Amino acid sequence: MNDFLTIAMPKGRIFEEAVELLRKAGYKLPPEFDDSRKLILDVPEESLRFILAKPMDVATYVEHGVADVGIAGKDVLLEEERDVYELLDLKISACYLAVAGLPNTKMNDVAPRVATKYPNVAEAYFREQGEQVEIIKLNGSIELAPIIGLSDRIVDIVSTGRTMKENGLVEYERIVDVTSRLIVNPVSYRIKDGQIDELVRRLHNVVAVEEF
Amino acid sequence: MSRLFMFEKPLGMRDTLPELYEKKYRVRTRMAETFKLWGYQFMETPTLEYYETVGAASAIHDAQLFKLLDKEGHTLVLRPEMTTPIARVAASKLLEEDLPIRLAYCANVFRSQQREGGRPAEFEQIGIECMNEDTVVADGEVIALLISSLKKAGLGQFQISVGHAGFAQELFVQILGTNGRATALRKFLYEKNYVGYREHVNALNLSSIDKQRMLKLLQLRGGEEVMDAAADMIEQGKGKQAISELTQLWSVIKDYGVEDHVKFDFSIVSHMSYYSGILYEVYAGNVGFPIGNGGRYHLLEKFGKKASATGFAVRLDMLLEALGSVPYETDTHCIFFSQERRREAFQLAQKLREQGKKTVLQNITGVRNLDAFTKRFIDTTYLIGGRSNE
């Protein structure tokens, strides 16, 4: 198992784009890869093992070293602050983190409340703006919060903006742009340097080509 | 706060059960014996130190310190590492004669955990400090001893990645002009954010040659060969000195014959901000975190002594994880006895113990499940019933 490189992949939206990117980089991934329900997929021909995790958990697996590398959104890295190397911007799954709320509203003066899946990012952002806010942690459907009066604002991922629009919310501020990153465990980075350098080189070539 | 259950411990605190204790003891003993063979002397310092002295001098983040108050209202800390307390003792007592000293320690240190589990808040560190010896040969000695002791502990596969605290900083200052700008860039390295580093470099108003030099820094990893590439990147001054120190170090390590375990990595920037020169981390393949780290530091100056030192610390819990699960085999004998043959049993036990055999004496009527109990011993002797015919 030692010569296998374990890659933590995010399930869902980013997965397909990440698989496509790996294929473009010349990794031969079997066709059944795309719709398998397995959580662990071995590709012995490439000495790769994939583990499929919740996007928010990818950095956790990599930090603890049970995965050598991972593909994680910058939003996850900002929120989780895991001790991992962020080696490459893969430029896939582009979106951004934003502050949103009902149109023409102001935040409560006494106790401004912000609902979010990203409590650390939200708190740090408002602190930098010189505002102390109360964070309410939600796990999904964040758009509900201002509509039904749970919070004044939300901090959430925006990719097309459709969900927000359909729910009558407007964007107030853009916090940071988000793309997926290649992350690496610090020990693997040194011990499996050959395999990892090769992966970075091949992915980098694909990403660099797509840019032009 | 909810009521605590009786079995609960504070976050990050762990028990060491007998089996693990035994393994830990063996590994610790082998490391310690190696340190002693190289002439390092063990010492101890108190668990509690002043926040204002050791707490402030230590490179461990403030949020990770366990703090409490003494009767006078001084803030105390549970020691978060051992290098700073030893520097305190050395600067105030041991270095009076201005000679090199070689010290060793093995102690529990404390770092509070805000986040999830998986990380202990109290763990054992075993390490050495070679103080008031400024030559690179001393750094080489410490690394060679690190390798020797890990091998004695039974670790086969491990790697030490060596960098230099002065190199990146000097490169940045030469190109960017000011310490402030250099520190801003260094932060990306410290945070391991290479994407941010590259973006920052590319956004700077610099010649493409200088940009290339900065980007190349991220690739300076490997054996002896990266030294030449590094030498080409830096013009003069402290950066050249860093290269010359690493070159000397490599030749010392080769003289010790342990170069197989050592690689260079110029991108290593330690969170331990007191490291000022050569610094390194130890990795074992099957553990996701470094099992140890070390380097040269000028911490003694904070305690009023103008001298530098070099040393390392290995985390015993990580080392045990790296060693993997060795099946635990008991080596203890048991003598079961009944009341009438008690004296005979005691005499036999004494004889066995004198031979160095671990022996348990157990009154036969004191055990309810004899079958389960006997499984814990390598062999058993029964001295029960009527007297033997001796």
mmCIF file of N, CA and C in Angstrom, chain A residues 42-134:
data_model
loop_
_atom_site.group_PDB
_atom_site.id
_atom_site.type_symbol
_atom_site.label_atom_id
_atom_site.label_comp_id
_atom_site.label_asym_id
_atom_site.label_seq_id
_atom_site.Cartn_x
_atom_site.Cartn_y
_atom_site.Cartn_z
ATOM 1 N N ASP A 42 -9.916 1.907 -6.055
ATOM 2 C CA ASP A 42 -8.501 1.691 -6.353
ATOM 3 C C ASP A 42 -8.279 1.666 -7.859
ATOM 4 N N VAL A 43 -7.202 2.325 -8.277
ATOM 5 C CA VAL A 43 -6.797 2.249 -9.676
ATOM 6 C C VAL A 43 -5.364 1.751 -9.680
ATOM 7 N N PRO A 44 -5.196 0.393 -9.625
ATOM 8 C CA PRO A 44 -3.853 -0.171 -9.446
ATOM 9 C C PRO A 44 -2.910 0.190 -10.590
ATOM 10 N N GLU A 45 -3.470 0.312 -11.817
ATOM 11 C CA GLU A 45 -2.593 0.609 -12.967
ATOM 12 C C GLU A 45 -1.873 1.938 -12.778
ATOM 13 N N GLU A 46 -2.485 2.854 -12.068
ATOM 14 C CA GLU A 46 -1.866 4.167 -11.860
ATOM 15 C C GLU A 46 -1.296 4.304 -10.447
ATOM 16 N N SER A 47 -1.348 3.207 -9.672
ATOM 17 C CA SER A 47 -0.948 3.262 -8.253
ATOM 18 C C SER A 47 -1.679 4.366 -7.502
ATOM 19 N N LEU A 48 -2.968 4.499 -7.777
ATOM 20 C CA LEU A 48 -3.755 5.525 -7.101
ATOM 21 C C LEU A 48 -4.910 4.890 -6.343
ATOM 22 N N ARG A 49 -5.223 5.455 -5.216
ATOM 23 C CA ARG A 49 -6.417 5.075 -4.474
ATOM 24 C C ARG A 49 -7.214 6.347 -4.214
ATOM 25 N N PHE A 50 -8.486 6.322 -4.562
ATOM 26 C CA PHE A 50 -9.330 7.496 -4.348
ATOM 27 C C PHE A 50 -10.260 7.248 -3.178
ATOM 28 N N ILE A 51 -10.392 8.208 -2.309
ATOM 29 C CA ILE A 51 -11.439 8.124 -1.298
ATOM 30 C C ILE A 51 -12.402 9.277 -1.528
ATOM 31 N N LEU A 52 -13.690 8.977 -1.421
ATOM 32 C CA LEU A 52 -14.708 9.981 -1.723
ATOM 33 C C LEU A 52 -15.283 10.533 -0.425
ATOM 34 N N ALA A 53 -15.102 11.828 -0.224
ATOM 35 C CA ALA A 53 -15.491 12.431 1.046
ATOM 36 C C ALA A 53 -16.410 13.628 0.796
ATOM 37 N N LYS A 54 -17.060 14.057 1.835
ATOM 38 C CA LYS A 54 -17.797 15.320 1.787
ATOM 39 C C LYS A 54 -16.797 16.445 1.516
ATOM 40 N N PRO A 55 -17.120 17.383 0.647
ATOM 41 C CA PRO A 55 -16.155 18.445 0.324
ATOM 42 C C PRO A 55 -15.550 19.111 1.567
ATOM 43 N N MET A 56 -16.389 19.342 2.570
ATOM 44 C CA MET A 56 -15.920 20.026 3.786
ATOM 45 C C MET A 56 -14.909 19.176 4.557
ATOM 46 N N ASP A 57 -14.888 17.855 4.303
ATOM 47 C CA ASP A 57 -14.019 16.969 5.089
ATOM 48 C C ASP A 57 -12.697 16.631 4.411
ATOM 49 N N VAL A 58 -12.554 17.006 3.142
ATOM 50 C CA VAL A 58 -11.362 16.596 2.394
ATOM 51 C C VAL A 58 -10.074 17.028 3.100
ATOM 52 N N ALA A 59 -10.049 18.285 3.535
ATOM 53 C CA ALA A 59 -8.829 18.804 4.166
ATOM 54 C C ALA A 59 -8.520 18.070 5.479
ATOM 55 N N THR A 60 -9.559 17.591 6.146
ATOM 56 C CA THR A 60 -9.364 16.857 7.400
ATOM 57 C C THR A 60 -8.628 15.542 7.146
ATOM 58 N N TYR A 61 -9.087 14.806 6.106
ATOM 59 C CA TYR A 61 -8.422 13.542 5.772
ATOM 60 C C TYR A 61 -6.963 13.783 5.421
ATOM 61 N N VAL A 62 -6.714 14.861 4.682
ATOM 62 C CA VAL A 62 -5.347 15.131 4.241
ATOM 63 C C VAL A 62 -4.479 15.574 5.419
ATOM 64 N N GLU A 63 -5.033 16.391 6.287
ATOM 65 C CA GLU A 63 -4.229 16.852 7.430
ATOM 66 C C GLU A 63 -3.780 15.682 8.301
ATOM 67 N N HIS A 64 -4.693 14.733 8.516
ATOM 68 C CA HIS A 64 -4.342 13.585 9.357
ATOM 69 C C HIS A 64 -3.501 12.546 8.621
ATOM 70 N N GLY A 65 -3.294 12.764 7.318
ATOM 71 C CA GLY A 65 -2.395 11.890 6.576
ATOM 72 C C GLY A 65 -3.023 10.580 6.120
ATOM 73 N N VAL A 66 -4.327 10.384 6.317
ATOM 74 C CA VAL A 66 -4.957 9.168 5.803
ATOM 75 C C VAL A 66 -5.172 9.302 4.293
ATOM 76 N N ALA A 67 -5.142 10.521 3.786
ATOM 77 C CA ALA A 67 -5.029 10.752 2.347
ATOM 78 C C ALA A 67 -3.767 11.571 2.138
ATOM 79 N N ASP A 68 -2.995 11.237 1.082
ATOM 80 C CA ASP A 68 -1.759 11.983 0.836
ATOM 81 C C ASP A 68 -2.065 13.351 0.236
ATOM 82 N N VAL A 69 -2.975 13.332 -0.752
ATOM 83 C CA VAL A 69 -3.351 14.594 -1.387
ATOM 84 C C VAL A 69 -4.868 14.680 -1.452
ATOM 85 N N GLY A 70 -5.376 15.851 -1.792
ATOM 86 C CA GLY A 70 -6.820 16.008 -1.881
ATOM 87 C C GLY A 70 -7.163 17.154 -2.803
ATOM 88 N N ILE A 71 -8.418 17.181 -3.210
ATOM 89 C CA ILE A 71 -8.899 18.310 -4.002
ATOM 90 C C ILE A 71 -9.986 18.984 -3.179
ATOM 91 N N ALA A 72 -9.724 20.223 -2.819
ATOM 92 C CA ALA A 72 -10.634 20.917 -1.905
ATOM 93 C C ALA A 72 -10.843 22.347 -2.364
ATOM 94 N N GLY A 73 -12.036 22.854 -2.136
ATOM 95 C CA GLY A 73 -12.334 24.243 -2.463
ATOM 96 C C GLY A 73 -11.580 25.190 -1.537
ATOM 97 N N LYS A 74 -11.245 26.369 -2.054
ATOM 98 C CA LYS A 74 -10.578 27.375 -1.225
ATOM 99 C C LYS A 74 -11.472 27.761 -0.043
ATOM 100 N N ASP A 75 -12.797 27.689 -0.232
ATOM 101 C CA ASP A 75 -13.727 27.989 0.868
ATOM 102 C C ASP A 75 -13.494 27.058 2.056
ATOM 103 N N VAL A 76 -13.273 25.767 1.743
ATOM 104 C CA VAL A 76 -13.019 24.785 2.801
ATOM 105 C C VAL A 76 -11.695 25.099 3.503
ATOM 106 N N LEU A 77 -10.682 25.447 2.711
ATOM 107 C CA LEU A 77 -9.368 25.722 3.300
ATOM 108 C C LEU A 77 -9.429 26.946 4.204
ATOM 109 N N LEU A 78 -10.168 27.973 3.772
ATOM 110 C CA LEU A 78 -10.291 29.182 4.591
ATOM 111 C C LEU A 78 -11.053 28.891 5.876
ATOM 112 N N GLU A 79 -12.078 28.068 5.784
ATOM 113 C CA GLU A 79 -12.909 27.796 6.943
ATOM 114 C C GLU A 79 -12.199 26.875 7.939
ATOM 115 N N GLU A 80 -11.508 25.866 7.413
ATOM 116 C CA GLU A 80 -10.992 24.809 8.280
ATOM 117 C C GLU A 80 -9.580 25.084 8.786
ATOM 118 N N GLU A 81 -8.821 25.908 8.052
ATOM 119 C CA GLU A 81 -7.439 26.229 8.435
ATOM 120 C C GLU A 81 -6.633 24.999 8.809
ATOM 121 N N ARG A 82 -6.650 24.014 7.947
ATOM 122 C CA ARG A 82 -5.912 22.782 8.207
ATOM 123 C C ARG A 82 -4.438 22.958 7.851
ATOM 124 N N ASP A 83 -3.588 22.179 8.517
ATOM 125 C CA ASP A 83 -2.154 22.280 8.273
ATOM 126 C C ASP A 83 -1.781 21.398 7.078
ATOM 127 N N VAL A 84 -2.043 21.909 5.872
ATOM 128 C CA VAL A 84 -1.737 21.166 4.642
ATOM 129 C C VAL A 84 -1.087 22.125 3.645
ATOM 130 N N TYR A 85 -0.358 21.559 2.684
ATOM 131 C CA TYR A 85 0.200 22.374 1.620
ATOM 132 C C TYR A 85 -0.862 22.638 0.564
ATOM 133 N N GLU A 86 -0.999 23.881 0.170
ATOM 134 C CA GLU A 86 -1.892 24.240 -0.922
ATOM 135 C C GLU A 86 -0.989 24.454 -2.134
ATOM 136 N N LEU A 87 -0.890 23.427 -2.987
ATOM 137 C CA LEU A 87 0.154 23.443 -4.008
ATOM 138 C C LEU A 87 -0.264 24.061 -5.327
ATOM 139 N N LEU A 88 -1.531 23.862 -5.704
ATOM 140 C CA LEU A 88 -1.911 24.238 -7.060
ATOM 141 C C LEU A 88 -3.346 24.730 -7.093
ATOM 142 N N ASP A 89 -3.549 25.820 -7.844
ATOM 143 C CA ASP A 89 -4.909 26.276 -8.106
ATOM 144 C C ASP A 89 -5.398 25.532 -9.350
ATOM 145 N N LEU A 90 -6.377 24.664 -9.188
ATOM 146 C CA LEU A 90 -6.838 23.840 -10.316
ATOM 147 C C LEU A 90 -7.801 24.603 -11.223
ATOM 148 N N LYS A 91 -8.230 25.772 -10.789
ATOM 149 C CA LYS A 91 -9.109 26.652 -11.581
ATOM 150 C C LYS A 91 -10.417 25.969 -11.991
ATOM 151 N N ILE A 92 -10.856 24.997 -11.232
ATOM 152 C CA ILE A 92 -12.158 24.397 -11.540
ATOM 153 C C ILE A 92 -13.158 24.779 -10.452
ATOM 154 N N SER A 93 -14.432 24.590 -10.762
ATOM 155 C CA SER A 93 -15.515 24.889 -9.834
ATOM 156 C C SER A 93 -15.429 26.313 -9.285
ATOM 157 N N ALA A 94 -15.260 27.257 -10.182
ATOM 158 C CA ALA A 94 -15.121 28.646 -9.750
ATOM 159 C C ALA A 94 -16.433 29.173 -9.163
ATOM 160 N N CYS A 95 -16.329 29.864 -8.067
ATOM 161 C CA CYS A 95 -17.483 30.492 -7.427
ATOM 162 C C CYS A 95 -16.917 31.525 -6.448
ATOM 163 N N TYR A 96 -17.720 32.083 -5.601
ATOM 164 C CA TYR A 96 -17.164 33.014 -4.614
ATOM 165 C C TYR A 96 -18.021 33.032 -3.350
ATOM 166 N N LEU A 97 -17.412 33.509 -2.286
ATOM 167 C CA LEU A 97 -18.138 33.659 -1.031
ATOM 168 C C LEU A 97 -18.664 35.093 -0.967
ATOM 169 N N ALA A 98 -19.922 35.241 -0.562
ATOM 170 C CA ALA A 98 -20.501 36.581 -0.542
ATOM 171 C C ALA A 98 -21.410 36.772 0.670
ATOM 172 N N VAL A 99 -21.628 38.053 0.979
ATOM 173 C CA VAL A 99 -22.603 38.426 1.998
ATOM 174 C C VAL A 99 -23.902 38.760 1.266
ATOM 175 N N ALA A 100 -25.003 38.184 1.710
ATOM 176 C CA ALA A 100 -26.279 38.470 1.059
ATOM 177 C C ALA A 100 -27.357 38.681 2.107
ATOM 178 N N GLY A 101 -28.508 39.210 1.633
ATOM 179 C CA GLY A 101 -29.624 39.452 2.541
ATOM 180 C C GLY A 101 -30.834 39.914 1.750
ATOM 181 N N LEU A 102 -31.901 40.257 2.456
ATOM 182 C CA LEU A 102 -33.079 40.791 1.769
ATOM 183 C C LEU A 102 -32.744 42.186 1.241
ATOM 184 N N PRO A 103 -33.322 42.594 0.107
ATOM 185 C CA PRO A 103 -32.990 43.896 -0.463
ATOM 186 C C PRO A 103 -33.383 45.048 0.466
ATOM 187 N N ASN A 104 -32.608 46.112 0.396
ATOM 188 C CA ASN A 104 -32.891 47.337 1.154
ATOM 189 C C ASN A 104 -33.065 47.128 2.654
ATOM 190 N N THR A 105 -32.227 46.247 3.215
ATOM 191 C CA THR A 105 -32.287 46.057 4.668
ATOM 192 C C THR A 105 -30.944 46.426 5.271
ATOM 193 N N LYS A 106 -30.969 46.767 6.555
ATOM 194 C CA LYS A 106 -29.725 47.038 7.269
ATOM 195 C C LYS A 106 -29.569 46.001 8.365
ATOM 196 N N MET A 107 -28.334 45.837 8.802
ATOM 197 C CA MET A 107 -28.120 44.901 9.893
ATOM 198 C C MET A 107 -28.585 45.526 11.203
ATOM 199 N N ASN A 108 -29.101 44.691 12.064
ATOM 200 C CA ASN A 108 -29.515 45.102 13.395
ATOM 201 C C ASN A 108 -28.339 45.766 14.125
ATOM 202 N N ASP A 109 -28.579 46.952 14.727
ATOM 203 C CA ASP A 109 -27.488 47.688 15.380
ATOM 204 C C ASP A 109 -26.978 47.007 16.629
ATOM 205 N N VAL A 110 -27.876 46.434 17.390
ATOM 206 C CA VAL A 110 -27.505 45.872 18.689
ATOM 207 C C VAL A 110 -26.882 44.497 18.544
ATOM 208 N N ALA A 111 -27.555 43.635 17.828
ATOM 209 C CA ALA A 111 -27.058 42.272 17.701
ATOM 210 C C ALA A 111 -27.225 41.796 16.265
ATOM 211 N N PRO A 112 -26.313 42.254 15.365
ATOM 212 C CA PRO A 112 -26.427 41.818 13.981
ATOM 213 C C PRO A 112 -26.186 40.313 13.865
ATOM 214 N N ARG A 113 -27.092 39.632 13.174
ATOM 215 C CA ARG A 113 -26.966 38.181 13.117
ATOM 216 C C ARG A 113 -26.683 37.704 11.692
ATOM 217 N N VAL A 114 -25.740 36.780 11.584
ATOM 218 C CA VAL A 114 -25.319 36.264 10.290
ATOM 219 C C VAL A 114 -25.412 34.746 10.307
ATOM 220 N N ALA A 115 -26.184 34.195 9.367
ATOM 221 C CA ALA A 115 -26.280 32.739 9.273
ATOM 222 C C ALA A 115 -25.330 32.255 8.190
ATOM 223 N N THR A 116 -24.655 31.129 8.441
ATOM 224 C CA THR A 116 -23.667 30.648 7.482
ATOM 225 C C THR A 116 -23.245 29.216 7.751
ATOM 226 N N LYS A 117 -22.694 28.597 6.710
ATOM 227 C CA LYS A 117 -22.051 27.305 6.841
ATOM 228 C C LYS A 117 -20.571 27.526 7.152
ATOM 229 N N TYR A 118 -20.135 28.774 7.071
ATOM 230 C CA TYR A 118 -18.714 29.117 7.233
ATOM 231 C C TYR A 118 -18.515 30.076 8.411
ATOM 232 N N PRO A 119 -18.687 29.600 9.636
ATOM 233 C CA PRO A 119 -18.612 30.512 10.781
ATOM 234 C C PRO A 119 -17.259 31.216 10.932
ATOM 235 N N ASN A 120 -16.166 30.522 10.658
ATOM 236 C CA ASN A 120 -14.848 31.158 10.821
ATOM 237 C C ASN A 120 -14.616 32.246 9.785
ATOM 238 N N VAL A 121 -14.941 31.929 8.527
ATOM 239 C CA VAL A 121 -14.759 32.912 7.460
ATOM 240 C C VAL A 121 -15.629 34.133 7.740
ATOM 241 N N ALA A 122 -16.897 33.888 8.113
ATOM 242 C CA ALA A 122 -17.836 34.986 8.327
ATOM 243 C C ALA A 122 -17.366 35.879 9.479
ATOM 244 N N GLU A 123 -16.964 35.252 10.565
ATOM 245 C CA GLU A 123 -16.556 36.034 11.724
ATOM 246 C C GLU A 123 -15.323 36.875 11.406
ATOM 247 N N ALA A 124 -14.336 36.237 10.733
ATOM 248 C CA ALA A 124 -13.111 36.955 10.390
ATOM 249 C C ALA A 124 -13.422 38.119 9.440
ATOM 250 N N TYR A 125 -14.317 37.891 8.486
ATOM 251 C CA TYR A 125 -14.631 38.930 7.511
ATOM 252 C C TYR A 125 -15.263 40.140 8.198
ATOM 253 N N PHE A 126 -16.263 39.893 9.021
ATOM 254 C CA PHE A 126 -16.936 41.032 9.667
ATOM 255 C C PHE A 126 -16.027 41.732 10.667
ATOM 256 N N ARG A 127 -15.133 40.956 11.309
ATOM 257 C CA ARG A 127 -14.195 41.594 12.234
ATOM 258 C C ARG A 127 -13.297 42.569 11.484
ATOM 259 N N GLU A 128 -12.821 42.115 10.311
ATOM 260 C CA GLU A 128 -11.976 42.999 9.492
ATOM 261 C C GLU A 128 -12.721 44.266 9.063
ATOM 262 N N GLN A 129 -14.038 44.153 8.924
ATOM 263 C CA GLN A 129 -14.835 45.325 8.561
ATOM 264 C C GLN A 129 -15.142 46.179 9.792
ATOM 265 N N GLY A 130 -14.617 45.763 10.938
ATOM 266 C CA GLY A 130 -14.854 46.515 12.154
ATOM 267 C C GLY A 130 -16.218 46.270 12.761
ATOM 268 N N GLU A 131 -16.776 45.108 12.487
ATOM 269 C CA GLU A 131 -18.099 44.826 13.031
ATOM 270 C C GLU A 131 -18.099 43.512 13.795
ATOM 271 N N GLN A 132 -18.747 43.531 14.946
ATOM 272 C CA GLN A 132 -18.887 42.292 15.690
ATOM 273 C C GLN A 132 -20.282 41.743 15.444
ATOM 274 N N VAL A 133 -20.333 40.532 14.914
ATOM 275 C CA VAL A 133 -21.640 39.962 14.587
ATOM 276 C C VAL A 133 -21.854 38.658 15.348
ATOM 277 N N GLU A 134 -23.107 38.265 15.430
ATOM 278 C CA GLU A 134 -23.409 36.973 16.040
ATOM 279 C C GLU A 134 -23.622 35.963 14.928
#
